[in-house]
Amino acid sequence: MSDRTPDSLPRPETIAVQALGRIDRASGGVVPPLQPSTTFARERDYSLMTEGHIYARDDAPTVREAEDIIAALEKATTARLFASGMAAIATLLRAAATGPIVVQKGIYYGTQVFALRALAEHGIDVRWFEGNDLDSLAAALADGKPTLVFAETPSNPWLTVVDIAAAAKIAHQHGARLAVDSTAATPIHTTPLTLGADYVVHSATKSLNGHSDVLAGALATNDTDSDLWQAICRERHDAGAVLGTFEAWLLIRGMRTLGVRVHSASSNAMAIAGFLAGHRAIETVRYPGLADHPDHAVARRQMTGGYGSLLSFDVRGGSEAALAVAGKLKRIVRATSIGGIESLIEHRRSVEDPMTNMPGGLLRLSVGIEHVQDLVEDLDQALAGIA
Ligand code: PLP
């Protein structure tokens, strides 16, 4: 195995396609090999045969390769993979819970549930802010020395765009670090660390892998000397929330097409958002690429090359109408998750807690890379007769 370090890092599309340029020296294979061993032999003098490789819960070669690719994509010095996006988020939030934690409202439901059930209900001071109201962030940080701000942009499913540079400045003024869940943006459209964030979070289950066949999570950072990063690495090791080697290999394979997938899905999403915005059966369309999206100016400044594959819209007529539309779709699949090559639709009210305040008419659409006209036609026939 060779580590070919390019002189300067190419663009993210190229990093992903070339898997950082690594080839298998032993065979000449241009595809990084899968090394499944959970344990690694020592020399007669008991030194390690390969630096760092002792046991797969500490460091497995194929997992490390996937981590190196994600670190390069996010312009980070290092990254760690976890068994799921939630395992990464839980590890980060638990490690930061040495003081108050400030979490954005209306982000991925599972993150909010974790912050409430696993942290707040166990005595951790969890505070909330509005992603597009940074005065509310400053107010939440004002006392008690919060350790971490957790943001998600664009948010799932509200598509709120957080001004990362401004949020980082405010967090740092108050001595807190900023973590950004960039799952929906992907490193193709946004690299939060270059805008001042301290940690990037991914559900790698989504666009990074892209094929709806791997569950994985990632944290990437340049904050490697901090107590927080040391605590995160210790927690991952001690609690064992690591990614398996086969999943890491599949993730490397999935990431090779990251650029074409993300560009194609984002361009489809833009077209579909435009189509839905002009449809009389639709009340609201949330997509940061639309000029009338409340955070469009921030998105235009912050996101490069597109606005992602995630959007949500409200069907006139509430839950009944939205479920009828979802039920009539023939090509778009009714299923949870986002960021896959296939388009998925979800009625969020049906899958959240009965106490949810999710509007009944809201459908979340994760746009895939099918021919855009097939997707528009499918939505058009499903919306016919509504309103
Ligand atoms: N972050 C975001 C934005 C998500 O959409 C999800 C899952 O939908 C997660 C985190 C959690 O990821 P996982 O399902 O891989 O645990």
Short mmCIF file of C-alpha atoms and ligand atoms in Angstrom, two decimals:
data_model
loop_
_atom_site.label_atom_id
_atom_site.label_comp_id
_atom_site.label_asym_id
_atom_site.label_seq_id
_atom_site.Cartn_x
_atom_site.Cartn_y
_atom_site.Cartn_z
CA MET A 1 0.00 0.00 0.00
CA SER A 2 1.41 3.38 -0.89
CA ASP A 3 0.56 6.80 0.41
CA ARG A 4 0.93 9.09 -2.59
CA THR A 5 0.72 12.55 -1.14
CA PRO A 6 -0.10 15.04 -3.87
CA ASP A 7 1.84 18.33 -3.73
CA SER A 8 -1.32 20.28 -3.14
CA LEU A 9 -4.80 18.94 -2.59
CA PRO A 10 -6.95 18.90 -5.71
CA ARG A 11 -10.65 19.82 -5.73
CA PRO A 12 -13.05 17.69 -3.66
CA GLU A 13 -14.47 15.93 -6.73
CA THR A 14 -10.96 14.74 -7.61
CA ILE A 15 -10.01 13.80 -4.04
CA ALA A 16 -13.12 11.61 -3.84
CA VAL A 17 -12.74 9.99 -7.28
CA GLN A 18 -9.08 9.16 -6.73
CA ALA A 19 -9.57 8.08 -3.09
CA LEU A 20 -6.66 10.42 -2.28
CA GLY A 21 -4.58 8.79 -5.00
CA ARG A 22 -3.94 5.62 -3.04
CA ILE A 23 -3.23 2.44 -4.97
CA ASP A 24 -2.37 -1.06 -3.77
CA ARG A 25 1.40 -1.41 -4.24
CA ALA A 26 1.26 -5.18 -3.59
CA SER A 27 -0.96 -5.90 -6.60
CA GLY A 28 -0.97 -2.66 -8.58
CA GLY A 29 -4.72 -2.48 -8.08
CA VAL A 30 -6.07 1.02 -8.55
CA VAL A 31 -8.81 0.33 -6.01
CA PRO A 32 -7.85 0.58 -2.33
CA PRO A 33 -7.89 -2.95 -0.88
CA LEU A 34 -10.06 -4.10 2.00
CA GLN A 35 -8.05 -5.16 5.06
CA PRO A 36 -10.53 -6.89 7.41
CA SER A 37 -8.22 -7.96 10.27
CA THR A 38 -9.34 -6.95 13.75
CA THR A 39 -5.89 -7.50 15.23
CA PHE A 40 -2.34 -6.80 14.07
CA ALA A 41 0.83 -8.83 14.67
CA ARG A 42 3.95 -7.60 16.47
CA GLU A 43 7.66 -8.21 15.70
CA ARG A 44 9.84 -10.53 17.86
CA ASP A 45 10.98 -7.52 19.89
CA TYR A 46 7.29 -6.75 20.43
CA SER A 47 7.37 -3.53 18.40
CA LEU A 48 4.37 -2.93 16.15
CA MET A 49 4.69 -4.20 12.58
CA THR A 50 2.83 -1.13 11.33
CA GLU A 51 2.67 2.05 13.36
CA GLY A 52 -0.73 2.63 14.93
CA HIS A 53 -2.24 -0.75 14.07
CA ILE A 54 -2.87 -2.77 17.23
CA TYR A 55 -6.56 -3.62 17.33
CA ALA A 56 -9.42 -2.55 15.05
CA ARG A 57 -11.26 -0.64 17.76
CA ASP A 58 -8.22 1.66 17.95
CA ASP A 59 -7.32 1.96 14.31
CA ALA A 60 -8.08 -0.24 11.29
CA PRO A 61 -6.29 0.45 7.99
CA THR A 62 -9.35 0.59 5.72
CA VAL A 63 -11.28 2.74 8.22
CA ARG A 64 -8.27 5.06 8.47
CA GLU A 65 -8.20 5.40 4.67
CA ALA A 66 -11.84 6.45 4.60
CA GLU A 67 -11.11 8.90 7.45
CA ASP A 68 -8.17 10.39 5.53
CA ILE A 69 -10.39 10.97 2.48
CA ILE A 70 -13.08 12.67 4.58
CA ALA A 71 -10.45 14.81 6.33
CA ALA A 72 -9.08 15.90 2.95
CA LEU A 73 -12.57 16.65 1.62
CA GLU A 74 -13.33 18.79 4.67
CA LYS A 75 -9.89 20.50 4.73
CA ALA A 76 -9.35 18.99 8.17
CA THR A 77 -6.17 17.58 9.65
CA THR A 78 -8.01 14.53 10.89
CA ALA A 79 -11.35 12.71 10.93
CA ARG A 80 -12.90 9.83 12.84
CA LEU A 81 -15.58 7.48 11.60
CA PHE A 82 -18.36 6.12 13.79
CA ALA A 83 -20.96 3.39 13.49
CA SER A 84 -23.63 5.94 12.44
CA GLY A 85 -24.21 9.66 12.20
CA MET A 86 -25.93 9.55 15.58
CA ALA A 87 -22.96 7.73 17.13
CA ALA A 88 -20.72 10.60 15.93
CA ILE A 89 -23.14 13.26 17.21
CA ALA A 90 -23.68 11.49 20.55
CA THR A 91 -19.92 11.16 21.06
CA LEU A 92 -19.34 14.84 20.29
CA LEU A 93 -22.18 16.08 22.51
CA ARG A 94 -21.29 13.79 25.42
CA ALA A 95 -17.64 14.78 25.24
CA ALA A 96 -18.60 18.48 25.21
CA ALA A 97 -21.04 18.14 28.12
CA THR A 98 -18.46 19.41 30.64
CA GLY A 99 -20.46 22.66 30.44
CA PRO A 100 -23.67 23.97 28.86
CA ILE A 101 -24.32 23.02 25.22
CA VAL A 102 -26.15 25.25 22.75
CA VAL A 103 -28.12 23.41 20.05
CA GLN A 104 -29.92 24.81 17.01
CA LYS A 105 -33.71 24.43 17.03
CA GLY A 106 -35.48 22.52 14.28
CA ILE A 107 -32.53 20.38 13.19
CA TYR A 108 -32.48 16.63 12.46
CA TYR A 109 -35.06 15.13 14.79
CA GLY A 110 -32.71 12.45 16.18
CA THR A 111 -30.17 15.07 17.28
CA GLN A 112 -32.86 17.06 19.10
CA VAL A 113 -34.17 13.90 20.76
CA PHE A 114 -30.64 12.96 21.88
CA ALA A 115 -30.00 16.45 23.28
CA LEU A 116 -33.23 16.24 25.25
CA ARG A 117 -33.32 12.61 26.40
CA ALA A 118 -29.65 11.76 26.81
CA LEU A 119 -28.40 15.16 27.97
CA ALA A 120 -31.06 17.57 29.30
CA GLU A 121 -33.01 14.87 31.15
CA HIS A 122 -29.74 13.85 32.84
CA GLY A 123 -28.97 17.32 34.16
CA ILE A 124 -26.87 18.75 31.30
CA ASP A 125 -27.67 22.41 30.61
CA VAL A 126 -28.92 22.32 26.99
CA ARG A 127 -29.89 25.65 25.45
CA TRP A 128 -31.47 26.32 22.06
CA PHE A 129 -31.07 28.96 19.34
CA GLU A 130 -32.64 29.79 15.98
CA GLY A 131 -30.24 29.00 13.13
CA ASN A 132 -31.03 32.20 11.23
CA ASP A 133 -31.20 34.48 14.29
CA LEU A 134 -27.70 34.85 15.64
CA ASP A 135 -28.85 37.23 18.38
CA SER A 136 -30.59 34.18 19.84
CA LEU A 137 -27.24 32.38 19.67
CA ALA A 138 -25.45 35.20 21.53
CA ALA A 139 -28.21 35.19 24.18
CA ALA A 140 -27.91 31.43 24.67
CA LEU A 141 -24.14 31.78 25.12
CA ALA A 142 -24.31 34.72 27.49
CA ASP A 143 -23.68 32.97 30.79
CA GLY A 144 -22.36 29.80 32.38
CA LYS A 145 -19.45 29.24 29.90
CA PRO A 146 -21.06 26.96 27.27
CA THR A 147 -18.54 24.59 25.68
CA LEU A 148 -20.15 23.87 22.31
CA VAL A 149 -22.57 25.28 19.75
CA PHE A 150 -24.15 22.61 17.56
CA ALA A 151 -25.52 23.88 14.23
CA GLU A 152 -26.88 22.13 11.15
CA THR A 153 -26.96 23.78 7.72
CA PRO A 154 -29.01 23.51 5.61
CA SER A 155 -31.21 22.06 8.33
CA ASN A 156 -33.33 18.95 7.94
CA PRO A 157 -36.25 19.40 7.18
CA TRP A 158 -36.63 23.20 7.54
CA LEU A 159 -33.75 24.12 5.21
CA THR A 160 -32.60 26.92 7.50
CA VAL A 161 -29.17 28.15 6.48
CA VAL A 162 -26.79 29.16 9.26
CA ASP A 163 -24.15 31.81 8.54
CA ILE A 164 -21.22 29.64 9.66
CA ALA A 165 -18.60 32.43 9.74
CA ALA A 166 -20.84 34.68 11.85
CA ALA A 167 -21.88 31.83 14.17
CA ALA A 168 -18.23 30.80 14.64
CA LYS A 169 -17.28 34.37 15.58
CA ILE A 170 -20.03 34.56 18.20
CA ALA A 171 -19.24 31.10 19.59
CA HIS A 172 -15.53 31.93 19.86
CA GLN A 173 -16.20 35.32 21.51
CA HIS A 174 -17.94 33.34 24.27
CA GLY A 175 -15.20 30.70 24.52
CA ALA A 176 -17.28 27.95 22.89
CA ARG A 177 -16.48 25.78 19.90
CA LEU A 178 -18.73 25.50 16.85
CA ALA A 179 -19.73 22.14 15.38
CA VAL A 180 -21.63 22.07 12.08
CA ASP A 181 -23.65 19.13 10.82
CA SER A 182 -22.93 19.54 7.12
CA THR A 183 -24.69 16.37 6.00
CA ALA A 184 -27.08 18.17 3.64
CA ALA A 185 -24.45 20.55 2.26
CA THR A 186 -21.73 17.93 1.61
CA PRO A 187 -18.08 18.97 1.18
CA ILE A 188 -18.89 19.68 -2.47
CA HIS A 189 -21.02 22.70 -1.53
CA THR A 190 -19.61 23.83 1.86
CA THR A 191 -16.48 23.26 3.92
CA PRO A 192 -17.42 24.60 7.39
CA LEU A 193 -13.86 24.48 8.81
CA THR A 194 -12.69 26.99 6.19
CA LEU A 195 -15.45 29.33 7.43
CA GLY A 196 -14.37 29.15 11.07
CA ALA A 197 -16.20 26.09 12.43
CA ASP A 198 -14.18 23.81 14.72
CA TYR A 199 -15.90 20.49 13.96
CA VAL A 200 -17.72 19.13 10.92
CA VAL A 201 -20.27 16.40 11.45
CA HIS A 202 -21.63 14.05 8.78
CA SER A 203 -24.15 11.33 8.67
CA ALA A 204 -21.99 9.52 6.10
CA THR A 205 -25.03 7.30 5.61
CA LYS A 206 -26.33 10.12 3.37
CA SER A 207 -24.55 11.83 0.48
CA LEU A 208 -20.99 10.83 1.39
CA ASN A 209 -21.80 7.17 0.79
CA GLY A 210 -24.76 8.00 -1.40
CA HIS A 211 -26.11 4.52 -2.14
CA SER A 212 -28.37 3.89 0.89
CA ASP A 213 -26.39 0.78 1.80
CA VAL A 214 -24.03 1.91 4.59
CA LEU A 215 -24.73 3.39 8.03
CA ALA A 216 -21.82 5.62 9.10
CA GLY A 217 -20.97 8.88 10.82
CA ALA A 218 -17.95 11.18 10.71
CA LEU A 219 -16.35 13.99 12.69
CA ALA A 220 -13.58 16.06 11.07
CA THR A 221 -11.51 18.78 12.73
CA ASN A 222 -8.34 20.83 12.97
CA ASP A 223 -8.86 21.12 16.74
CA THR A 224 -6.67 18.10 17.45
CA ASP A 225 -4.76 19.49 20.45
CA SER A 226 -7.91 20.30 22.42
CA ASP A 227 -9.24 18.45 25.45
CA LEU A 228 -12.52 18.09 23.54
CA TRP A 229 -10.96 16.18 20.62
CA GLN A 230 -8.97 14.00 23.01
CA ALA A 231 -12.18 13.22 24.90
CA ILE A 232 -13.98 12.38 21.62
CA CYS A 233 -11.24 9.95 20.56
CA ARG A 234 -11.15 8.37 24.04
CA GLU A 235 -14.93 8.00 24.10
CA ARG A 236 -14.97 6.38 20.64
CA HIS A 237 -12.30 3.94 21.73
CA ASP A 238 -13.72 3.21 25.18
CA ALA A 239 -17.36 2.92 24.10
CA GLY A 240 -16.40 1.20 20.83
CA ALA A 241 -18.72 3.18 18.53
CA VAL A 242 -16.39 2.54 15.57
CA LEU A 243 -17.23 1.85 11.95
CA GLY A 244 -16.67 -1.68 10.63
CA THR A 245 -14.09 -2.28 7.93
CA PHE A 246 -16.54 -3.50 5.29
CA GLU A 247 -18.66 -0.39 5.76
CA ALA A 248 -15.54 1.79 5.51
CA TRP A 249 -14.57 0.10 2.24
CA LEU A 250 -18.07 0.56 0.83
CA LEU A 251 -17.96 4.19 1.96
CA ILE A 252 -14.67 4.74 0.08
CA ARG A 253 -16.31 3.16 -2.97
CA GLY A 254 -19.42 5.32 -2.59
CA MET A 255 -17.40 8.51 -2.12
CA ARG A 256 -15.57 8.02 -5.43
CA THR A 257 -18.65 9.33 -7.24
CA LEU A 258 -19.45 12.03 -4.67
CA GLY A 259 -18.90 14.93 -7.07
CA VAL A 260 -21.07 13.74 -9.96
CA ARG A 261 -23.81 12.52 -7.63
CA VAL A 262 -23.99 15.73 -5.61
CA HIS A 263 -23.85 18.02 -8.66
CA SER A 264 -26.54 16.00 -10.43
CA ALA A 265 -28.85 15.78 -7.39
CA SER A 266 -28.43 19.50 -6.59
CA SER A 267 -29.25 20.50 -10.13
CA ASN A 268 -32.33 18.22 -10.09
CA ALA A 269 -33.38 19.68 -6.71
CA MET A 270 -33.12 23.23 -8.05
CA ALA A 271 -35.36 22.36 -11.00
CA ILE A 272 -37.88 20.53 -8.82
CA ALA A 273 -37.99 23.37 -6.28
CA GLY A 274 -38.79 25.74 -9.15
CA PHE A 275 -41.51 23.43 -10.44
CA LEU A 276 -43.09 23.05 -6.98
CA ALA A 277 -42.88 26.79 -6.29
CA GLY A 278 -45.08 27.42 -9.31
CA HIS A 279 -47.66 24.72 -8.47
CA ARG A 280 -51.05 25.80 -7.13
CA ALA A 281 -51.34 22.72 -4.86
CA ILE A 282 -48.25 23.83 -2.91
CA GLU A 283 -48.31 26.41 -0.13
CA THR A 284 -44.59 26.73 0.61
CA VAL A 285 -41.37 25.36 -0.86
CA ARG A 286 -38.22 25.41 1.26
CA TYR A 287 -35.04 25.25 -0.80
CA PRO A 288 -32.07 27.60 -0.20
CA GLY A 289 -31.43 27.91 -3.94
CA LEU A 290 -34.75 29.71 -4.47
CA ALA A 291 -34.29 33.49 -4.60
CA ASP A 292 -37.20 34.02 -2.19
CA HIS A 293 -35.88 31.59 0.46
CA PRO A 294 -35.35 33.69 3.62
CA ASP A 295 -31.70 32.59 3.89
CA HIS A 296 -30.90 32.65 0.17
CA ALA A 297 -28.34 35.47 0.47
CA VAL A 298 -26.35 33.55 3.11
CA ALA A 299 -26.64 30.32 1.11
CA ARG A 300 -25.41 32.05 -2.07
CA ARG A 301 -22.40 33.40 -0.24
CA GLN A 302 -21.60 30.25 1.71
CA MET A 303 -22.47 27.37 -0.61
CA THR A 304 -20.49 26.76 -3.78
CA GLY A 305 -21.68 24.97 -6.90
CA GLY A 306 -25.23 24.26 -5.72
CA TYR A 307 -27.61 24.08 -2.79
CA GLY A 308 -27.91 20.36 -2.11
CA SER A 309 -30.48 17.64 -2.71
CA LEU A 310 -32.78 18.30 0.25
CA LEU A 311 -36.00 20.28 0.11
CA SER A 312 -39.37 20.33 1.82
CA PHE A 313 -42.77 21.65 0.81
CA ASP A 314 -46.25 22.04 2.25
CA VAL A 315 -49.17 20.60 0.33
CA ARG A 316 -52.44 22.55 0.59
CA GLY A 317 -54.92 20.52 2.61
CA GLY A 318 -52.70 19.30 5.47
CA SER A 319 -51.87 15.72 6.42
CA GLU A 320 -54.60 14.07 4.38
CA ALA A 321 -53.59 15.83 1.16
CA ALA A 322 -49.85 15.33 1.77
CA LEU A 323 -50.30 11.61 2.44
CA ALA A 324 -52.48 11.31 -0.67
CA VAL A 325 -49.72 12.94 -2.78
CA ALA A 326 -47.04 10.66 -1.28
CA GLY A 327 -49.30 7.66 -1.89
CA LYS A 328 -49.75 8.50 -5.57
CA LEU A 329 -46.05 8.76 -6.39
CA LYS A 330 -44.87 6.04 -8.75
CA ARG A 331 -41.15 6.70 -9.12
CA ILE A 332 -40.20 8.61 -5.98
CA VAL A 333 -39.95 6.10 -3.13
CA ARG A 334 -41.78 6.62 0.19
CA ALA A 335 -38.95 6.07 2.69
CA THR A 336 -36.93 7.89 5.30
CA SER A 337 -33.34 9.16 4.82
CA ILE A 338 -31.68 11.67 2.51
CA GLY A 339 -28.68 11.95 0.19
CA GLY A 340 -29.05 8.71 -1.77
CA ILE A 341 -28.97 8.35 -5.54
CA GLU A 342 -32.69 7.53 -5.51
CA SER A 343 -35.32 10.15 -4.70
CA LEU A 344 -37.10 9.59 -1.38
CA ILE A 345 -40.15 11.31 0.07
CA GLU A 346 -41.20 11.39 3.69
CA HIS A 347 -44.25 12.64 5.58
CA ARG A 348 -42.39 13.82 8.69
CA ARG A 349 -45.48 14.21 10.87
CA SER A 350 -46.16 10.45 10.51
CA VAL A 351 -42.71 9.42 11.75
CA GLU A 352 -42.16 11.89 14.59
CA ASP A 353 -43.38 11.72 18.17
CA PRO A 354 -47.17 12.25 18.51
CA MET A 355 -46.34 15.53 20.31
CA THR A 356 -44.50 16.91 17.25
CA ASN A 357 -45.37 20.36 15.92
CA MET A 358 -44.45 19.29 12.38
CA PRO A 359 -47.07 20.64 9.94
CA GLY A 360 -49.29 17.87 8.54
CA GLY A 361 -48.89 19.13 4.98
CA LEU A 362 -45.08 18.98 5.04
CA LEU A 363 -43.34 16.50 2.76
CA ARG A 364 -39.56 16.19 2.79
CA LEU A 365 -38.01 15.31 -0.53
CA SER A 366 -34.48 14.01 -0.94
CA VAL A 367 -33.79 14.43 -4.63
CA GLY A 368 -31.77 11.74 -6.38
CA ILE A 369 -29.98 11.55 -9.70
CA GLU A 370 -32.77 10.14 -11.85
CA HIS A 371 -33.67 12.06 -15.03
CA VAL A 372 -35.19 15.26 -13.68
CA GLN A 373 -38.14 15.14 -16.07
CA ASP A 374 -39.18 11.72 -14.71
CA LEU A 375 -39.22 13.21 -11.19
CA VAL A 376 -41.16 16.33 -12.23
CA GLU A 377 -43.73 14.20 -14.11
CA ASP A 378 -44.14 11.93 -11.09
CA LEU A 379 -44.77 14.89 -8.76
CA ASP A 380 -47.05 16.52 -11.32
CA GLN A 381 -49.32 13.46 -11.62
CA ALA A 382 -49.35 12.98 -7.82
CA LEU A 383 -50.30 16.63 -7.24
CA ALA A 384 -53.06 16.61 -9.88
CA GLY A 385 -56.45 17.15 -8.30
CA ILE A 386 -55.05 18.64 -5.05
CA ALA A 387 -56.37 22.14 -4.30
N1 PLP B 1 -27.65 14.45 10.72
C1 PLP B 1 -28.58 14.64 9.77
C2 PLP B 1 -28.70 15.99 9.13
C3 PLP B 1 -29.43 13.59 9.39
O1 PLP B 1 -30.35 13.81 8.44
C4 PLP B 1 -29.30 12.32 10.03
C5 PLP B 1 -30.17 11.20 9.67
O2 PLP B 1 -31.16 11.34 8.96
C6 PLP B 1 -28.33 12.17 11.02
C7 PLP B 1 -27.51 13.25 11.34
C8 PLP B 1 -28.15 10.85 11.74
O3 PLP B 1 -27.44 9.98 10.93
P1 PLP B 1 -27.52 8.37 11.03
O4 PLP B 1 -28.89 7.99 10.56
O5 PLP B 1 -26.41 7.94 10.13
O6 PLP B 1 -27.31 8.01 12.45
#
